Amino acid sequence: MSYVHPEYLVETDWVAQHLNDPNVRIIESDEDPLLYAMGHIPGAVQVDWFSTLQHPLRRDFLTKEQFEEVASSLGITNDTTVVFYGDKSNWFACYALWLFQYYGHQNVRIMNGGRLKWEKENRPLVKEVPSYARTTYRAREADKSIRAFRDEVLVQSNARKPLVDVRSPKEYSGELLHMPSYPQEGATRGGHIPGAVSIPWATAVNEADSTFKSADELRALYEGKGIKSDEEVIAYCRIGERSSHTWFVLKYLLGFANVRNYDGSWTEWGNLVGAPIER
């Protein structure tokens, strides 16, 4: 069985062949923003998840108008094919893609394997920062059908509808408030949302080269935990980047019709007064 929407995934060979394609914009989005300066795919621009995509004051995304400014400054038109890649098996690449989808950009791709696979294949990395002619980008109104908010998550939990906790097992159990080897901060309580099943995001990728596992392996992974494609599913993590990776897997690789990312995730839920928590 193949992926349901393979058109949302491109291989490194495809990217190498389209480095000079004016209709393609390659975007690097990393957890570590310094990686881009150390070397990036020729022609790639940087979109930092925090400084570029987040509102400077509210814990929220850019407004529609601010997003239009970012896209315009990167020379992106409404018809541009935007290819995302990054470190950590494309965590923040998927996060950036999800936000582009949130504001209506449909022509998006993930480069399978991200930085790791590109580097393993000894493909070129450059330090030159490209500039592109400014465009006038027009975003759509936010597509809230792909984003879950805390009150909706509570309804989902109370109804015992599918919730996928994609964090590490010790975050799910409440032993940790953040991933292993990271500062334990961001929430005052540990545990998981009642009814959520634990399916760590990393189980969806091959450790050797950060590529996605096969469709059959992915289907077995999620269906084995009772997550079915005909149900409404909400995924969450700590700040929304790991769960956007799972959102991409469920929506495009497995073809789930109704899957949402709860980007408030544990930094919101673990700090909410009165929010139910299981351990």
Coordinates of N, CA, C and O in Angstrom, one line a residue, residues 130-261:
P130 N 20.1 33.7 -0.2 CA 19.5 34.3 -1.4 C 18.5 35.4 -1.2 O 18.0 35.5 -0.1
S131 N 18.2 36.2 -2.2 CA 17.2 37.2 -2.1 C 16.3 37.0 -3.4 O 16.8 36.7 -4.4
Y132 N 15.0 37.2 -3.2 CA 14.1 37.0 -4.3 C 13.3 38.3 -4.5 O 13.0 39.0 -3.5
A133 N 12.8 38.5 -5.7 CA 12.0 39.7 -5.9 C 10.7 39.6 -5.1 O 10.1 38.5 -5.0
R134 N 10.4 40.7 -4.5 CA 9.2 40.7 -3.7 C 7.9 40.5 -4.5 O 7.8 40.9 -5.6
T135 N 7.0 39.8 -3.9 CA 5.7 39.5 -4.5 C 4.6 40.2 -3.7 O 4.9 40.8 -2.6
T136 N 3.4 40.0 -4.1 CA 2.2 40.5 -3.3 C 1.4 39.3 -3.0 O 0.5 38.9 -3.9
Y137 N 1.6 38.7 -1.9 CA 0.9 37.4 -1.5 C -0.4 37.7 -0.9 O -0.5 38.7 0.0
R138 N -1.4 36.9 -1.2 CA -2.7 37.1 -0.6 C -3.1 35.8 0.1 O -3.3 34.8 -0.5
A139 N -3.2 35.8 1.4 CA -3.5 34.6 2.2 C -5.1 34.5 2.3 O -5.8 35.5 2.1
R140 N -5.5 33.3 2.6 CA -6.9 33.0 2.8 C -7.2 33.3 4.3 O -6.2 33.4 5.1
E141 N -8.4 33.3 4.7 CA -8.8 33.3 6.1 C -8.3 32.0 6.8 O -8.3 31.0 6.1
A142 N -7.9 32.1 8.0 CA -7.4 30.9 8.7 C -8.3 29.7 8.6 O -9.5 29.9 8.9
D143 N -7.8 28.6 8.3 CA -8.5 27.3 8.2 C -8.5 26.6 9.6 O -7.6 25.9 9.9
K144 N -9.5 27.0 10.4 CA -9.5 26.4 11.7 C -9.9 25.0 11.8 O -9.9 24.4 12.9
S145 N -10.2 24.4 10.6 CA -10.5 22.9 10.6 C -9.3 22.1 10.9 O -9.4 20.9 11.2
I146 N -8.1 22.6 10.7 CA -6.9 21.8 11.0 C -6.2 22.2 12.3 O -5.2 21.6 12.6
R147 N -6.9 23.1 13.1 CA -6.3 23.5 14.3 C -7.3 23.3 15.5 O -8.5 23.6 15.3
A148 N -6.9 22.7 16.6 CA -7.7 22.4 17.7 C -7.4 23.4 18.8 O -6.2 23.7 19.1
F149 N -8.4 23.9 19.5 CA -8.3 24.8 20.6 C -8.7 24.1 21.9 O -9.3 23.0 21.9
R150 N -8.3 24.6 23.0 CA -8.3 23.9 24.3 C -9.8 23.5 24.6 O -9.9 22.3 25.1
D151 N -10.8 24.3 24.4 CA -12.1 23.9 24.7 C -12.6 22.7 23.9 O -13.3 21.9 24.3
E152 N -12.1 22.7 22.6 CA -12.5 21.6 21.7 C -11.8 20.4 22.2 O -12.4 19.3 22.0
V153 N -10.6 20.5 22.7 CA -9.8 19.3 23.2 C -10.5 18.8 24.4 O -10.6 17.5 24.5
L154 N -11.0 19.6 25.2 CA -11.8 19.1 26.4 C -13.0 18.4 26.0 O -13.3 17.3 26.6
V155 N -13.7 18.9 25.0 CA -14.9 18.2 24.5 C -14.5 16.8 23.9 O -15.2 15.8 24.2
Q156 N -13.4 16.8 23.2 CA -12.9 15.5 22.6 C -12.5 14.5 23.7 O -12.8 13.3 23.6
S157 N -11.9 15.0 24.7 CA -11.5 14.2 25.9 C -12.7 13.6 26.6 O -12.8 12.4 26.9
N158 N -13.6 14.5 26.9 CA -14.8 14.0 27.6 C -15.7 13.0 26.8 O -16.3 12.1 27.4
A159 N -15.6 13.2 25.5 CA -16.4 12.2 24.7 C -15.6 11.0 24.4 O -16.1 10.1 23.7
R160 N -14.4 10.9 24.9 CA -13.5 9.8 24.6 C -13.3 9.5 23.1 O -13.2 8.4 22.7
K161 N -13.2 10.6 22.4 CA -12.8 10.6 21.0 C -11.3 10.6 20.9 O -10.6 11.0 21.8
P162 N -10.7 10.2 19.7 CA -9.3 10.0 19.6 C -8.4 11.2 19.8 O -8.6 12.2 19.2
L163 N -7.5 11.0 20.8 CA -6.5 12.0 21.1 C -5.1 11.3 21.0 O -5.0 10.2 21.6
V164 N -4.2 11.8 20.3 CA -2.9 11.2 20.2 C -1.8 12.1 20.8 O -1.6 13.3 20.4
D165 N -1.2 11.6 21.9 CA -0.1 12.3 22.6 C 1.2 11.8 21.9 O 1.5 10.6 22.0
V166 N 1.9 12.7 21.2 CA 3.0 12.2 20.4 C 4.4 12.5 21.2 O 5.4 12.3 20.6
R167 N 4.3 12.9 22.4 CA 5.5 13.2 23.2 C 6.2 11.9 23.6 O 5.7 10.8 23.3
S168 N 7.3 12.0 24.3 CA 8.1 10.8 24.7 C 7.3 10.1 25.8 O 6.4 10.7 26.5
P169 N 7.5 8.8 26.0 CA 6.8 8.1 27.1 C 6.8 8.7 28.4 O 5.8 8.7 29.2
K170 N 8.0 9.3 28.8 CA 8.1 9.8 30.2 C 7.3 11.2 30.3 O 6.9 11.5 31.4
E171 N 7.1 11.9 29.2 CA 6.3 13.1 29.2 C 4.8 12.6 29.4 O 4.1 13.2 30.1
Y172 N 4.5 11.6 28.7 CA 3.1 11.1 28.7 C 2.8 10.6 30.1 O 1.7 10.9 30.7
S173 N 3.7 9.9 30.8 CA 3.5 9.4 32.1 C 3.5 10.5 33.2 O 3.0 10.3 34.3
G174 N 4.1 11.6 32.9 CA 4.2 12.7 33.8 C 5.5 12.8 34.6 O 5.7 13.7 35.4
E175 N 6.4 11.8 34.3 CA 7.7 11.8 34.9 C 8.5 13.1 34.5 O 9.3 13.6 35.2
L176 N 8.3 13.5 33.2 CA 9.0 14.7 32.7 C 8.0 15.7 32.2 O 6.9 15.4 31.8
L177 N 8.5 17.0 32.2 CA 7.7 18.1 31.6 C 8.1 18.5 30.2 O 7.5 19.3 29.6
H178 N 9.3 17.9 29.8 CA 9.9 18.2 28.5 C 10.6 17.0 28.1 O 10.6 16.0 28.8
M179 N 11.0 17.0 26.8 CA 11.7 15.8 26.3 C 13.0 15.5 27.2 O 13.5 16.4 27.8
P180 N 13.4 14.2 27.2 CA 14.6 13.9 27.9 C 15.8 14.7 27.4 O 15.9 15.1 26.2
S181 N 16.7 15.1 28.3 CA 17.9 15.9 28.1 C 17.6 17.4 27.8 O 18.5 18.1 27.3
Y182 N 16.3 17.8 28.0 CA 16.0 19.2 27.8 C 15.7 19.8 29.2 O 15.3 19.0 30.1
P183 N 15.8 21.1 29.4 CA 15.3 21.7 30.7 C 13.9 21.4 31.0 O 13.0 21.5 30.1
Q184 N 13.6 21.0 32.2 CA 12.2 20.6 32.5 C 11.4 21.8 32.9 O 11.3 22.2 34.1
E185 N 10.9 22.5 31.9 CA 10.1 23.7 32.1 C 9.0 23.8 31.1 O 8.8 23.0 30.2
G186 N 8.1 24.8 31.3 CA 7.0 25.0 30.4 C 5.7 24.7 30.9 O 4.7 25.1 30.4
A187 N 5.6 23.8 32.0 CA 4.3 23.4 32.5 C 4.5 23.2 34.0 O 5.5 22.8 34.5
T188 N 3.4 23.5 34.7 CA 3.4 23.3 36.2 C 3.0 21.9 36.6 O 3.2 21.5 37.7
R189 N 2.4 21.1 35.7 CA 1.9 19.8 35.9 C 2.3 18.8 34.8 O 2.4 19.3 33.6
G190 N 2.6 17.6 35.1 CA 2.9 16.6 34.2 C 1.8 15.6 34.0 O 1.0 15.4 34.9
G191 N 1.8 14.8 32.9 CA 0.8 13.8 32.7 C 0.3 13.9 31.3 O 1.0 14.4 30.4
H192 N -0.9 13.4 31.0 CA -1.5 13.5 29.7 C -3.0 13.8 29.8 O -3.6 13.7 30.8
I193 N -3.5 14.3 28.7 CA -5.0 14.6 28.6 C -5.7 13.3 28.7 O -5.4 12.3 28.1
P194 N -6.8 13.2 29.6 CA -7.5 12.0 29.8 C -8.0 11.4 28.4 O -8.6 12.1 27.6
G195 N -7.7 10.1 28.3 CA -8.2 9.4 27.1 C -7.2 9.4 25.9 O -7.4 8.6 25.0
A196 N -6.1 10.2 26.1 CA -5.1 10.2 25.0 C -4.3 8.9 25.0 O -3.9 8.4 26.0
V197 N -4.0 8.5 23.8 CA -3.1 7.3 23.6 C -1.7 7.8 23.3 O -1.5 8.9 22.7
S198 N -0.7 7.1 23.7 CA 0.7 7.5 23.5 C 1.3 6.8 22.2 O 1.4 5.6 22.2
I199 N 1.5 7.7 21.2 CA 2.2 7.2 20.0 C 3.3 8.2 19.7 O 3.1 9.2 19.0
P200 N 4.5 8.1 20.3 CA 5.6 9.0 20.1 C 5.8 9.3 18.6 O 5.8 8.4 17.7
W201 N 6.0 10.6 18.3 CA 6.1 11.0 16.9 C 7.2 10.3 16.2 O 7.1 10.0 15.0
A202 N 8.3 10.0 16.9 CA 9.5 9.4 16.2 C 9.3 8.0 15.7 O 10.0 7.5 14.9
T203 N 8.2 7.3 16.2 CA 7.9 6.0 15.7 C 7.4 6.0 14.3 O 7.3 4.9 13.7
A204 N 7.2 7.2 13.7 CA 6.7 7.3 12.4 C 7.9 7.4 11.4 O 7.6 7.4 10.1
V205 N 9.1 7.6 11.9 CA 10.2 7.8 10.9 C 11.3 6.7 11.1 O 11.4 6.0 12.2
N206 N 12.1 6.5 10.1 CA 13.2 5.6 10.1 C 14.4 6.3 10.8 O 14.8 7.4 10.3
E207 N 15.0 5.8 11.8 CA 16.0 6.5 12.5 C 17.3 6.7 11.7 O 18.0 7.7 11.8
A208 N 17.6 5.8 10.8 CA 18.8 5.9 10.0 C 18.9 7.1 9.1 O 20.0 7.7 9.0
D209 N 17.8 7.5 8.5 CA 17.9 8.7 7.6 C 16.7 9.7 7.7 O 16.5 10.5 6.8
S210 N 15.9 9.5 8.8 CA 14.8 10.5 9.1 C 13.7 10.4 8.0 O 12.8 11.3 8.1
T211 N 13.6 9.4 7.2 CA 12.5 9.3 6.2 C 11.3 8.7 6.9 O 11.4 8.1 7.9
F212 N 10.2 9.0 6.3 CA 8.9 8.4 6.9 C 8.9 6.9 6.6 O 9.4 6.4 5.6
K213 N 8.3 6.2 7.6 CA 8.1 4.7 7.4 C 7.1 4.5 6.3 O 6.4 5.4 5.9
S214 N 7.0 3.3 5.9 CA 6.1 2.9 4.8 C 4.6 3.1 5.2 O 4.3 3.1 6.4
A215 N 3.7 3.2 4.3 CA 2.3 3.4 4.6 C 1.8 2.2 5.4 O 1.0 2.4 6.4
D216 N 2.2 1.0 5.1 CA 1.8 -0.2 5.8 C 2.2 -0.1 7.3 O 1.5 -0.4 8.2
E217 N 3.5 0.3 7.5 CA 4.0 0.4 8.8 C 3.3 1.5 9.6 O 3.0 1.3 10.8
L218 N 3.0 2.6 9.0 CA 2.3 3.7 9.6 C 0.9 3.3 10.0 O 0.4 3.6 11.1
R219 N 0.2 2.6 9.1 CA -1.1 2.3 9.4 C -1.2 1.3 10.5 O -2.0 1.4 11.4
A220 N -0.3 0.3 10.5 CA -0.2 -0.6 11.6 C 0.1 0.1 13.0 O -0.5 -0.3 14.0
L221 N 0.9 1.1 12.9 CA 1.3 1.8 14.1 C 0.1 2.5 14.8 O -0.1 2.4 16.0
Y222 N -0.7 3.2 14.0 CA -1.8 4.0 14.5 C -3.0 3.2 14.7 O -3.7 3.3 15.8
E223 N -3.3 2.3 13.8 CA -4.5 1.4 14.0 C -4.3 0.5 15.1 O -5.2 0.1 15.8
G224 N -3.0 0.1 15.4 CA -2.7 -0.7 16.5 C -3.0 -0.1 17.9 O -3.2 -0.8 18.9
K225 N -3.1 1.2 17.9 CA -3.5 2.0 19.1 C -4.9 2.5 19.0 O -5.4 3.3 19.8
G226 N -5.7 2.0 18.0 CA -7.1 2.3 17.9 C -7.4 3.6 17.2 O -8.5 4.2 17.3
I227 N -6.4 4.2 16.5 CA -6.6 5.4 15.8 C -7.0 5.1 14.3 O -6.1 4.6 13.5
K228 N -8.2 5.4 13.9 CA -8.7 5.0 12.6 C -9.0 6.2 11.7 O -9.3 7.3 12.2
S229 N -8.9 6.0 10.4 CA -8.9 7.1 9.5 C -10.3 7.7 9.3 O -10.5 8.8 8.8
D230 N -11.4 7.0 9.8 CA -12.7 7.5 9.6 C -13.2 8.3 10.8 O -14.4 8.7 10.9
E231 N -12.3 8.6 11.8 CA -12.7 9.3 13.0 C -12.0 10.7 13.0 O -11.0 10.9 12.4
E232 N -12.6 11.6 13.8 CA -11.9 12.9 14.1 C -10.8 12.7 15.1 O -11.1 12.2 16.2
V233 N -9.6 13.1 14.7 CA -8.4 12.9 15.6 C -7.8 14.2 15.9 O -7.7 15.1 15.0
I234 N -7.3 14.4 17.1 CA -6.6 15.5 17.5 C -5.2 15.0 18.1 O -5.2 14.1 18.9
A235 N -4.1 15.7 17.6 CA -2.8 15.3 18.0 C -2.2 16.5 18.8 O -2.5 17.7 18.5
Y236 N -1.4 16.2 19.8 CA -0.8 17.2 20.6 C 0.6 16.8 21.1 O 0.9 15.6 21.1
C237 N 1.4 17.8 21.5 CA 2.7 17.5 22.1 C 3.0 18.5 23.2 O 2.2 18.5 24.2
R238 N 4.1 19.3 23.1 CA 4.4 20.3 24.2 C 4.1 21.7 23.7 O 3.5 22.5 24.3
I239 N 4.5 22.0 22.4 CA 4.3 23.3 21.8 C 3.7 23.2 20.4 O 3.4 24.2 19.8
G240 N 3.5 22.0 19.9 CA 2.8 21.9 18.6 C 3.7 21.5 17.5 O 3.1 21.2 16.4
E241 N 5.0 21.4 17.7 CA 5.8 21.1 16.5 C 5.9 19.6 16.3 O 5.8 19.1 15.1
R242 N 6.0 18.8 17.3 CA 6.1 17.3 17.1 C 4.7 16.8 16.6 O 4.6 15.9 15.8
S243 N 3.6 17.4 17.2 CA 2.3 17.0 16.7 C 2.0 17.4 15.3 O 1.1 16.8 14.7
S244 N 2.6 18.5 14.8 CA 2.4 18.8 13.4 C 3.0 17.8 12.5 O 2.5 17.5 11.4
H245 N 4.1 17.2 13.0 CA 4.7 16.1 12.2 C 3.7 14.9 12.2 O 3.5 14.3 11.1
T246 N 3.1 14.6 13.3 CA 2.1 13.5 13.3 C 0.9 13.9 12.5 O 0.3 13.0 11.8
W247 N 0.5 15.1 12.6 CA -0.6 15.6 11.7 C -0.4 15.4 10.3 O -1.2 14.9 9.5
F248 N 0.9 15.7 9.8 CA 1.2 15.5 8.4 C 1.1 14.0 8.0 O 0.6 13.7 7.0
V249 N 1.6 13.2 8.9 CA 1.6 11.7 8.7 C 0.1 11.2 8.5 O -0.2 10.5 7.6
L250 N -0.7 11.6 9.5 CA -2.1 11.2 9.4 C -2.9 11.8 8.3 O -3.6 11.0 7.6
K251 N -2.7 13.1 8.0 CA -3.5 13.7 7.0 C -3.1 13.3 5.6 O -3.9 13.0 4.7
Y252 N -1.8 13.4 5.3 CA -1.3 13.2 3.9 C -0.8 11.8 3.6 O -1.0 11.3 2.5
L253 N -0.1 11.2 4.5 CA 0.5 9.9 4.2 C -0.6 8.8 4.4 O -0.6 7.9 3.6
L254 N -1.4 9.0 5.4 CA -2.5 8.0 5.6 C -3.9 8.4 5.2 O -4.8 7.6 5.2
G255 N -4.0 9.7 4.9 CA -5.3 10.1 4.3 C -6.4 10.3 5.3 O -7.6 10.2 4.9
F256 N -6.1 10.6 6.5 CA -7.2 10.9 7.5 C -8.0 12.2 7.0 O -7.3 13.2 6.8
A257 N -9.3 12.1 7.0 CA -10.1 13.2 6.5 C -10.2 14.3 7.5 O -10.4 15.5 7.2
N258 N -10.1 14.0 8.8 CA -10.4 15.0 9.8 C -9.4 14.8 11.0 O -9.6 14.1 11.9
V259 N -8.3 15.5 10.8 CA -7.2 15.5 11.8 C -6.8 16.9 12.1 O -6.6 17.7 11.2
R260 N -6.7 17.2 13.4 CA -6.3 18.6 13.8 C -5.1 18.5 14.7 O -4.9 17.6 15.5
N261 N -4.4 19.6 14.7 CA -3.2 19.8 15.6 C -3.6 20.8 16.7 O -4.0 21.9 16.5

